[in-house]
Amino acid sequence: MLIRRPPKISPLEITPEASYVTRRRWLKQAGIVSAGLTLPMTPTYAGLQPDDDITPERIATTYNNFYEFGTGKDDPAEHAHNLTTDPWTVTVSGEAKKTGQFAFEDIVKGLTPQERIYRFRCVEAWSMVVPWEGIELSKILAQFEPNGNAKYVEFKTLVRPSEMPEQRSVFSTIDWPYVEGLRMDEAYHPLSLMVTGMYGKPLPNQNGAPWRLMVPWKYGFKSVKSIVSIRFMQQAPRNTWNRLAPNEYGFYANVNPSVSHPRWSQASERRLPSSLFNPNRRPTLPFNGYADEVAGLYAGMDLAKFY
Ligand code: MTE
């Protein structure tokens, strides 16, 4: 079962501010609204547990990882407003029929965004529950007609040192651009989302505007932000964190409480907001709570080896 509706969360909590206006603009951009007509956006609660409350928007937009803007959790919110996201060009290459350079608007045009409430689990052991808005990744990718040799898909973030301070830093250990990838069957799984908004608004720069991945059963580092390149490949791409520390970060990065990070356990997580007095710790679930939907993708694989 893909869709569950826990009774505890009321729709009012999910869209705290009336986002009618921004939504309408967004839908219009995507070619979904015409002359006075709007479509209601009904959120989908996927894989949520009864005690999963929506994380306050302020936390999800100010406690971030986006190393291009600095290594501190507050650096992205402080610096990412300088990023120019319009115009935005995406290069598509590799094992597909339609390759080349595409304007972001042309790729998303006519595709219906959906609101999906997903759990999000960072490898650093904090977690959130966020109302993401986006388009099923399969629908984005299918437009380019990948061929039979396409076994993996690679995504790259923008390189623009003039707007991304950490890309100018001589102390940075990351070899830019930030790279991530998925196996094609993972990318085509209906839970995989290309996110274009959150909390009923267009995606803030610090969260990866104009679009970023969201693969809810994987650790957060798979959710590459501000994507400018999509490449269909025969071999698995080397992802950024795997290149930096191969014994700590693998390609698959499936949330797995029984496989520890070499420097810390992954058995539990700190649900934000959390504090010294209320750590809000809870056990981590296999595949981040999405096992029913995705465990079959890894049948027969040793998940301690393919971490
Ligand atoms: N994408 C880029 N381009 N650069 C990054 O540093 N950090 C990743 C991922 N995507 C990162 C990135 C990590 S480690 C996490 S946990 C999530 O983004 C954080 O997403 P959030 O800030 O929206 O919560």
mmCIF file of C-alpha atoms and ligand atoms in Angstrom:
data_model
loop_
_atom_site.group_PDB
_atom_site.id
_atom_site.type_symbol
_atom_site.label_atom_id
_atom_site.label_comp_id
_atom_site.label_asym_id
_atom_site.label_seq_id
_atom_site.Cartn_x
_atom_site.Cartn_y
_atom_site.Cartn_z
ATOM 1 C CA MET A 1 0.000 0.000 0.000
ATOM 2 C CA LEU A 2 1.427 3.310 -1.050
ATOM 3 C CA ILE A 3 -1.005 5.698 0.505
ATOM 4 C CA ARG A 4 -1.872 5.884 4.180
ATOM 5 C CA ARG A 5 -3.915 8.505 5.924
ATOM 6 C CA PRO A 6 -3.135 8.787 9.606
ATOM 7 C CA PRO A 7 -6.068 10.480 11.295
ATOM 8 C CA LYS A 8 -3.873 12.600 13.560
ATOM 9 C CA ILE A 9 -2.728 15.183 11.034
ATOM 10 C CA SER A 10 -5.295 17.694 9.949
ATOM 11 C CA PRO A 11 -4.881 19.425 6.581
ATOM 12 C CA LEU A 12 -4.826 22.733 8.429
ATOM 13 C CA GLU A 13 -1.522 21.830 10.038
ATOM 14 C CA ILE A 14 -0.048 20.989 6.676
ATOM 15 C CA THR A 15 -0.662 24.238 4.888
ATOM 16 C CA PRO A 16 -0.285 26.690 7.741
ATOM 17 C CA GLU A 17 -0.418 29.814 5.618
ATOM 18 C CA ALA A 18 -3.009 30.255 2.935
ATOM 19 C CA SER A 19 -0.869 29.459 -0.038
ATOM 20 C CA TYR A 20 -3.604 29.875 -2.593
ATOM 21 C CA VAL A 21 -1.861 32.715 -4.378
ATOM 22 C CA THR A 22 1.600 31.176 -4.678
ATOM 23 C CA ARG A 23 0.116 27.818 -5.570
ATOM 24 C CA ARG A 24 -1.983 29.339 -8.248
ATOM 25 C CA ARG A 25 1.059 31.080 -9.720
ATOM 26 C CA TRP A 26 2.963 27.821 -9.580
ATOM 27 C CA LEU A 27 0.204 25.828 -11.213
ATOM 28 C CA LYS A 28 -0.112 28.458 -13.882
ATOM 29 C CA GLN A 29 3.615 28.216 -14.566
ATOM 30 C CA ALA A 30 3.258 24.477 -14.906
ATOM 31 C CA GLY A 31 0.452 24.968 -17.396
ATOM 32 C CA ILE A 32 -2.184 23.423 -15.118
ATOM 33 C CA VAL A 33 -4.407 26.395 -14.461
ATOM 34 C CA SER A 34 -6.169 28.366 -17.090
ATOM 35 C CA ALA A 35 -8.755 31.150 -17.065
ATOM 36 C CA GLY A 36 -10.132 31.146 -13.535
ATOM 37 C CA LEU A 37 -9.790 27.429 -12.939
ATOM 38 C CA THR A 38 -7.787 25.900 -10.085
ATOM 39 C CA LEU A 39 -7.242 22.303 -9.173
ATOM 40 C CA PRO A 40 -7.310 21.430 -5.484
ATOM 41 C CA MET A 41 -4.061 19.875 -4.318
ATOM 42 C CA THR A 42 -4.784 16.964 -2.030
ATOM 43 C CA PRO A 43 -1.770 15.899 -0.032
ATOM 44 C CA THR A 44 -0.711 12.274 -0.026
ATOM 45 C CA TYR A 45 0.517 10.872 3.244
ATOM 46 C CA ALA A 46 3.000 8.228 2.268
ATOM 47 C CA GLY A 47 4.502 5.905 4.848
ATOM 48 C CA LEU A 48 3.730 8.119 7.835
ATOM 49 C CA GLN A 49 3.433 6.707 11.335
ATOM 50 C CA PRO A 50 0.579 7.761 13.616
ATOM 51 C CA ASP A 51 2.960 9.869 15.746
ATOM 52 C CA ASP A 52 4.555 11.685 12.802
ATOM 53 C CA ASP A 53 3.808 15.393 13.122
ATOM 54 C CA ILE A 54 4.675 17.898 10.428
ATOM 55 C CA THR A 55 7.972 19.629 11.214
ATOM 56 C CA PRO A 56 7.593 23.415 11.539
ATOM 57 C CA GLU A 57 8.441 25.146 8.261
ATOM 58 C CA ARG A 58 10.918 27.439 10.007
ATOM 59 C CA ILE A 59 13.067 24.448 10.984
ATOM 60 C CA ALA A 60 12.955 22.753 7.579
ATOM 61 C CA THR A 61 14.048 25.995 5.903
ATOM 62 C CA THR A 62 16.758 27.122 8.350
ATOM 63 C CA TYR A 63 18.452 23.868 9.441
ATOM 64 C CA ASN A 64 19.951 22.683 6.165
ATOM 65 C CA ASN A 65 22.772 20.899 4.440
ATOM 66 C CA PHE A 66 23.790 22.589 1.210
ATOM 67 C CA TYR A 67 27.581 22.655 1.297
ATOM 68 C CA GLU A 68 27.871 24.932 -1.722
ATOM 69 C CA PHE A 69 26.775 27.693 0.682
ATOM 70 C CA GLY A 70 28.888 26.642 3.669
ATOM 71 C CA THR A 71 29.240 23.774 6.105
ATOM 72 C CA GLY A 72 27.095 25.229 8.917
ATOM 73 C CA LYS A 73 23.420 24.290 9.182
ATOM 74 C CA ASP A 74 22.445 27.963 9.026
ATOM 75 C CA ASP A 75 24.742 28.867 6.105
ATOM 76 C CA PRO A 76 22.288 27.872 3.339
ATOM 77 C CA ALA A 77 19.457 30.027 4.737
ATOM 78 C CA GLU A 78 21.914 32.891 5.147
ATOM 79 C CA HIS A 79 23.603 32.767 1.741
ATOM 80 C CA ALA A 80 21.397 30.922 -0.759
ATOM 81 C CA HIS A 81 19.169 33.909 -1.494
ATOM 82 C CA ASN A 82 22.000 35.080 -3.778
ATOM 83 C CA LEU A 83 21.469 32.157 -6.117
ATOM 84 C CA THR A 84 19.864 33.030 -9.460
ATOM 85 C CA THR A 85 17.333 30.328 -10.297
ATOM 86 C CA ASP A 86 15.642 31.945 -13.262
ATOM 87 C CA PRO A 87 16.601 31.292 -16.038
ATOM 88 C CA TRP A 88 17.504 27.681 -15.250
ATOM 89 C CA THR A 89 18.909 25.337 -17.897
ATOM 90 C CA VAL A 90 19.194 21.562 -17.556
ATOM 91 C CA THR A 91 21.540 19.431 -19.665
ATOM 92 C CA VAL A 92 20.310 15.923 -20.449
ATOM 93 C CA SER A 93 22.853 13.426 -21.792
ATOM 94 C CA GLY A 94 23.776 9.773 -22.116
ATOM 95 C CA GLU A 95 21.616 6.758 -22.908
ATOM 96 C CA ALA A 96 18.428 8.450 -24.073
ATOM 97 C CA LYS A 97 16.743 9.458 -27.299
ATOM 98 C CA LYS A 98 16.172 13.088 -26.358
ATOM 99 C CA THR A 99 19.295 14.803 -25.107
ATOM 100 C CA GLY A 100 20.496 18.389 -25.111
ATOM 101 C CA GLN A 101 19.793 21.564 -23.196
ATOM 102 C CA PHE A 102 16.315 22.259 -21.894
ATOM 103 C CA ALA A 103 14.732 25.173 -20.062
ATOM 104 C CA PHE A 104 13.420 24.123 -16.638
ATOM 105 C CA GLU A 105 9.933 25.473 -17.489
ATOM 106 C CA ASP A 106 9.749 23.332 -20.608
ATOM 107 C CA ILE A 107 10.552 20.151 -18.681
ATOM 108 C CA VAL A 108 7.907 20.662 -15.990
ATOM 109 C CA LYS A 109 5.290 22.156 -18.294
ATOM 110 C CA GLY A 110 2.040 20.222 -18.266
ATOM 111 C CA LEU A 111 3.184 17.853 -15.492
ATOM 112 C CA THR A 112 0.961 17.881 -12.437
ATOM 113 C CA PRO A 113 2.671 18.636 -9.129
ATOM 114 C CA GLN A 114 1.415 16.736 -6.083
ATOM 115 C CA GLU A 115 1.803 17.390 -2.418
ATOM 116 C CA ARG A 116 3.391 14.443 -0.623
ATOM 117 C CA ILE A 117 4.048 14.339 3.112
ATOM 118 C CA TYR A 118 7.273 12.379 3.448
ATOM 119 C CA ARG A 119 9.560 11.503 6.303
ATOM 120 C CA PHE A 120 13.076 12.769 5.688
ATOM 121 C CA ARG A 121 16.053 11.156 7.480
ATOM 122 C CA CYS A 122 19.557 12.612 7.374
ATOM 123 C CA VAL A 123 22.545 10.323 7.780
ATOM 124 C CA GLU A 124 23.563 12.568 10.679
ATOM 125 C CA ALA A 125 20.608 11.032 12.571
ATOM 126 C CA TRP A 126 18.143 13.906 12.600
ATOM 127 C CA SER A 127 14.832 13.636 10.847
ATOM 128 C CA MET A 128 11.831 15.705 9.803
ATOM 129 C CA VAL A 129 8.381 15.271 8.285
ATOM 130 C CA VAL A 130 7.908 17.691 5.415
ATOM 131 C CA PRO A 131 5.077 18.472 2.990
ATOM 132 C CA TRP A 132 6.979 18.385 -0.286
ATOM 133 C CA GLU A 133 5.441 19.375 -3.575
ATOM 134 C CA GLY A 134 6.736 17.869 -6.751
ATOM 135 C CA ILE A 135 6.432 15.738 -9.823
ATOM 136 C CA GLU A 136 6.997 12.008 -9.925
ATOM 137 C CA LEU A 137 10.570 11.540 -11.065
ATOM 138 C CA SER A 138 9.511 8.853 -13.559
ATOM 139 C CA LYS A 139 7.384 11.411 -15.398
ATOM 140 C CA ILE A 140 10.304 13.811 -15.691
ATOM 141 C CA LEU A 141 12.732 11.134 -16.876
ATOM 142 C CA ALA A 142 10.365 9.383 -19.298
ATOM 143 C CA GLN A 143 10.178 12.547 -21.416
ATOM 144 C CA PHE A 144 13.771 11.984 -22.502
ATOM 145 C CA GLU A 145 13.086 8.402 -23.585
ATOM 146 C CA PRO A 146 15.983 6.581 -21.935
ATOM 147 C CA ASN A 147 17.081 3.515 -23.917
ATOM 148 C CA GLY A 148 17.746 -0.070 -22.831
ATOM 149 C CA ASN A 149 21.350 0.714 -21.846
ATOM 150 C CA ALA A 150 20.215 3.199 -19.209
ATOM 151 C CA LYS A 151 20.662 1.313 -15.938
ATOM 152 C CA TYR A 152 21.407 4.340 -13.742
ATOM 153 C CA VAL A 153 20.688 8.027 -13.728
ATOM 154 C CA GLU A 154 23.108 10.653 -12.461
ATOM 155 C CA PHE A 155 22.190 14.144 -11.227
ATOM 156 C CA LYS A 156 24.531 17.092 -10.782
ATOM 157 C CA THR A 157 24.120 20.384 -8.966
ATOM 158 C CA LEU A 158 25.014 23.759 -10.418
ATOM 159 C CA VAL A 159 28.609 24.994 -10.269
ATOM 160 C CA ARG A 160 28.598 28.769 -9.897
ATOM 161 C CA PRO A 161 31.340 29.956 -7.547
ATOM 162 C CA SER A 162 30.249 33.572 -7.932
ATOM 163 C CA GLU A 163 27.000 32.738 -6.103
ATOM 164 C CA MET A 164 28.089 29.690 -4.096
ATOM 165 C CA PRO A 165 30.734 30.752 -1.573
ATOM 166 C CA GLU A 166 31.981 27.305 -0.595
ATOM 167 C CA GLN A 167 32.858 26.602 -4.238
ATOM 168 C CA ARG A 168 35.345 29.484 -3.949
ATOM 169 C CA SER A 169 36.847 28.254 -0.698
ATOM 170 C CA VAL A 170 40.365 26.846 -0.830
ATOM 171 C CA PHE A 171 39.517 24.744 2.234
ATOM 172 C CA SER A 172 36.643 22.888 0.596
ATOM 173 C CA THR A 173 37.251 19.146 0.333
ATOM 174 C CA ILE A 174 34.350 18.557 -2.055
ATOM 175 C CA ASP A 175 35.114 18.119 -5.730
ATOM 176 C CA TRP A 176 32.261 20.156 -7.266
ATOM 177 C CA PRO A 177 29.712 19.631 -8.654
ATOM 178 C CA TYR A 178 27.745 17.690 -6.038
ATOM 179 C CA VAL A 179 26.828 14.398 -7.737
ATOM 180 C CA GLU A 180 24.215 11.801 -6.903
ATOM 181 C CA GLY A 181 22.615 8.892 -8.688
ATOM 182 C CA LEU A 182 19.921 6.253 -8.591
ATOM 183 C CA ARG A 183 19.380 2.904 -10.198
ATOM 184 C CA MET A 184 16.718 3.331 -12.896
ATOM 185 C CA ASP A 185 14.176 1.161 -11.073
ATOM 186 C CA GLU A 186 14.644 3.313 -7.957
ATOM 187 C CA ALA A 187 14.221 6.458 -10.027
ATOM 188 C CA TYR A 188 11.034 5.074 -11.597
ATOM 189 C CA HIS A 189 9.557 4.024 -8.247
ATOM 190 C CA PRO A 190 6.375 6.052 -7.637
ATOM 191 C CA LEU A 191 7.692 7.345 -4.292
ATOM 192 C CA SER A 192 10.660 9.110 -5.971
ATOM 193 C CA LEU A 193 9.808 12.769 -6.356
ATOM 194 C CA MET A 194 11.382 15.728 -8.121
ATOM 195 C CA VAL A 195 10.541 18.450 -5.624
ATOM 196 C CA THR A 196 9.622 21.968 -6.755
ATOM 197 C CA GLY A 197 7.939 23.288 -3.617
ATOM 198 C CA MET A 198 7.348 22.755 0.083
ATOM 199 C CA TYR A 199 4.769 23.912 2.626
ATOM 200 C CA GLY A 200 2.582 25.029 -0.264
ATOM 201 C CA LYS A 201 5.179 27.452 -1.639
ATOM 202 C CA PRO A 202 7.840 27.384 -4.336
ATOM 203 C CA LEU A 203 10.996 25.639 -3.108
ATOM 204 C CA PRO A 204 13.279 28.038 -1.177
ATOM 205 C CA ASN A 205 16.818 28.352 -2.517
ATOM 206 C CA GLN A 206 18.337 26.812 0.616
ATOM 207 C CA ASN A 207 16.238 23.678 0.044
ATOM 208 C CA GLY A 208 17.402 23.282 -3.570
ATOM 209 C CA ALA A 209 15.473 25.609 -5.880
ATOM 210 C CA PRO A 210 14.270 25.327 -8.512
ATOM 211 C CA TRP A 211 14.164 21.542 -8.081
ATOM 212 C CA ARG A 212 15.741 18.782 -6.013
ATOM 213 C CA LEU A 213 15.312 15.087 -5.513
ATOM 214 C CA MET A 214 13.391 13.461 -2.679
ATOM 215 C CA VAL A 215 13.804 9.723 -2.260
ATOM 216 C CA PRO A 216 12.142 9.155 1.108
ATOM 217 C CA TRP A 217 13.523 5.696 1.914
ATOM 218 C CA LYS A 218 17.151 6.876 1.520
ATOM 219 C CA TYR A 219 19.392 9.047 3.666
ATOM 220 C CA GLY A 220 19.098 12.722 2.891
ATOM 221 C CA PHE A 221 22.392 13.031 1.030
ATOM 222 C CA LYS A 222 20.800 11.286 -1.973
ATOM 223 C CA SER A 223 18.408 14.254 -2.307
ATOM 224 C CA VAL A 224 20.644 16.339 -4.573
ATOM 225 C CA LYS A 225 19.643 19.982 -4.832
ATOM 226 C CA SER A 226 19.485 22.607 -7.592
ATOM 227 C CA ILE A 227 19.956 20.078 -10.398
ATOM 228 C CA VAL A 228 21.387 21.209 -13.755
ATOM 229 C CA SER A 229 22.429 17.882 -15.259
ATOM 230 C CA ILE A 230 20.664 14.554 -15.799
ATOM 231 C CA ARG A 231 22.718 11.759 -17.344
ATOM 232 C CA PHE A 232 21.499 8.257 -18.201
ATOM 233 C CA MET A 233 24.308 5.750 -17.671
ATOM 234 C CA GLN A 234 25.171 2.073 -17.986
ATOM 235 C CA GLN A 235 27.335 2.119 -14.844
ATOM 236 C CA ALA A 236 26.613 3.522 -11.421
ATOM 237 C CA PRO A 237 27.954 7.080 -11.056
ATOM 238 C CA ARG A 238 30.351 7.831 -8.200
ATOM 239 C CA ASN A 239 28.345 9.976 -5.813
ATOM 240 C CA THR A 240 29.962 12.837 -3.918
ATOM 241 C CA TRP A 241 29.923 11.374 -0.392
ATOM 242 C CA ASN A 242 31.052 7.984 -1.619
ATOM 243 C CA ARG A 243 34.051 9.660 -3.249
ATOM 244 C CA LEU A 244 34.830 11.586 -0.077
ATOM 245 C CA ALA A 245 34.539 8.672 2.354
ATOM 246 C CA PRO A 246 33.805 5.332 0.653
ATOM 247 C CA ASN A 247 33.803 3.350 3.893
ATOM 248 C CA GLU A 248 31.176 5.678 5.384
ATOM 249 C CA TYR A 249 28.835 6.419 2.488
ATOM 250 C CA GLY A 250 27.766 3.971 -0.197
ATOM 251 C CA PHE A 251 25.794 4.332 -3.392
ATOM 252 C CA TYR A 252 22.509 2.914 -2.090
ATOM 253 C CA ALA A 253 22.178 4.833 1.203
ATOM 254 C CA ASN A 254 18.955 3.062 2.142
ATOM 255 C CA VAL A 255 17.897 3.995 5.663
ATOM 256 C CA ASN A 256 18.862 0.955 7.702
ATOM 257 C CA PRO A 257 18.845 0.903 11.515
ATOM 258 C CA SER A 258 20.870 -2.313 11.586
ATOM 259 C CA VAL A 259 23.816 -0.993 9.546
ATOM 260 C CA SER A 260 25.758 1.555 11.581
ATOM 261 C CA HIS A 261 27.723 4.420 10.173
ATOM 262 C CA PRO A 262 31.374 3.657 11.123
ATOM 263 C CA ARG A 263 31.354 6.604 13.547
ATOM 264 C CA TRP A 264 27.833 6.356 14.993
ATOM 265 C CA SER A 265 24.809 4.101 15.251
ATOM 266 C CA GLN A 266 21.895 4.524 12.853
ATOM 267 C CA ALA A 267 19.441 2.704 15.129
ATOM 268 C CA SER A 268 17.645 5.849 16.266
ATOM 269 C CA GLU A 269 16.994 9.373 15.093
ATOM 270 C CA ARG A 270 16.395 12.804 16.575
ATOM 271 C CA ARG A 271 13.122 14.148 15.249
ATOM 272 C CA LEU A 272 13.265 17.925 14.872
ATOM 273 C CA PRO A 273 12.406 19.998 16.819
ATOM 274 C CA SER A 274 14.576 18.437 19.501
ATOM 275 C CA SER A 275 16.374 19.907 22.485
ATOM 276 C CA LEU A 276 18.555 18.870 25.376
ATOM 277 C CA PHE A 277 15.494 18.466 27.595
ATOM 278 C CA ASN A 278 13.303 16.930 24.938
ATOM 279 C CA PRO A 279 15.641 15.034 22.612
ATOM 280 C CA ASN A 280 12.650 13.608 20.730
ATOM 281 C CA ARG A 281 14.566 10.430 19.898
ATOM 282 C CA ARG A 282 12.788 7.563 18.247
ATOM 283 C CA PRO A 283 13.812 4.265 16.706
ATOM 284 C CA THR A 284 14.686 4.428 13.038
ATOM 285 C CA LEU A 285 12.588 2.222 10.773
ATOM 286 C CA PRO A 286 13.993 0.073 7.962
ATOM 287 C CA PHE A 287 13.790 1.980 4.698
ATOM 288 C CA ASN A 288 12.652 4.953 6.808
ATOM 289 C CA GLY A 289 9.189 3.428 7.194
ATOM 290 C CA TYR A 290 8.713 2.689 3.485
ATOM 291 C CA ALA A 291 9.764 -0.990 3.570
ATOM 292 C CA ASP A 292 6.392 -2.285 2.373
ATOM 293 C CA GLU A 293 6.727 -0.212 -0.756
ATOM 294 C CA VAL A 294 10.430 -0.504 -1.613
ATOM 295 C CA ALA A 295 12.095 -3.507 0.068
ATOM 296 C CA GLY A 296 11.331 -5.563 -3.040
ATOM 297 C CA LEU A 297 13.738 -3.413 -5.072
ATOM 298 C CA TYR A 298 16.602 -4.959 -3.099
ATOM 299 C CA ALA A 299 15.475 -8.589 -2.906
ATOM 300 C CA GLY A 300 18.473 -10.902 -2.620
ATOM 301 C CA MET A 301 20.971 -8.083 -1.989
ATOM 302 C CA ASP A 302 23.199 -8.027 1.083
ATOM 303 C CA LEU A 303 22.267 -4.609 2.440
ATOM 304 C CA ALA A 304 25.256 -4.549 4.802
ATOM 305 C CA LYS A 305 27.518 -4.816 1.744
ATOM 306 C CA PHE A 306 25.492 -2.533 -0.514
ATOM 307 C CA TYR A 307 25.017 0.229 2.101
HETATM 308 N N1 MTE B 1 22.702 18.813 -2.524
HETATM 309 C C1 MTE B 1 23.750 19.624 -2.790
HETATM 310 N N2 MTE B 1 23.878 20.114 -4.015
HETATM 311 N N3 MTE B 1 24.677 19.936 -1.856
HETATM 312 C C2 MTE B 1 24.597 19.427 -0.586
HETATM 313 O O1 MTE B 1 25.480 19.733 0.243
HETATM 314 N N4 MTE B 1 23.376 18.015 0.977
HETATM 315 C C3 MTE B 1 22.588 16.771 1.061
HETATM 316 C C4 MTE B 1 21.261 16.904 0.312
HETATM 317 N N5 MTE B 1 21.466 17.522 -0.985
HETATM 318 C C5 MTE B 1 23.508 18.573 -0.271
HETATM 319 C C6 MTE B 1 22.547 18.305 -1.268
HETATM 320 C C7 MTE B 1 22.350 16.383 2.447
HETATM 321 S S1 MTE B 1 23.693 15.759 3.285
HETATM 322 C C8 MTE B 1 21.118 16.463 3.018
HETATM 323 S S2 MTE B 1 20.824 15.820 4.571
HETATM 324 C C9 MTE B 1 19.983 17.125 2.331
HETATM 325 O O2 MTE B 1 20.364 17.694 1.094
HETATM 326 C C10 MTE B 1 19.431 18.236 3.199
HETATM 327 O O3 MTE B 1 18.246 18.734 2.642
HETATM 328 P P1 MTE B 1 17.484 19.936 3.373
HETATM 329 O O4 MTE B 1 18.485 20.984 3.692
HETATM 330 O O5 MTE B 1 16.430 20.397 2.441
HETATM 331 O O6 MTE B 1 16.889 19.350 4.635
#
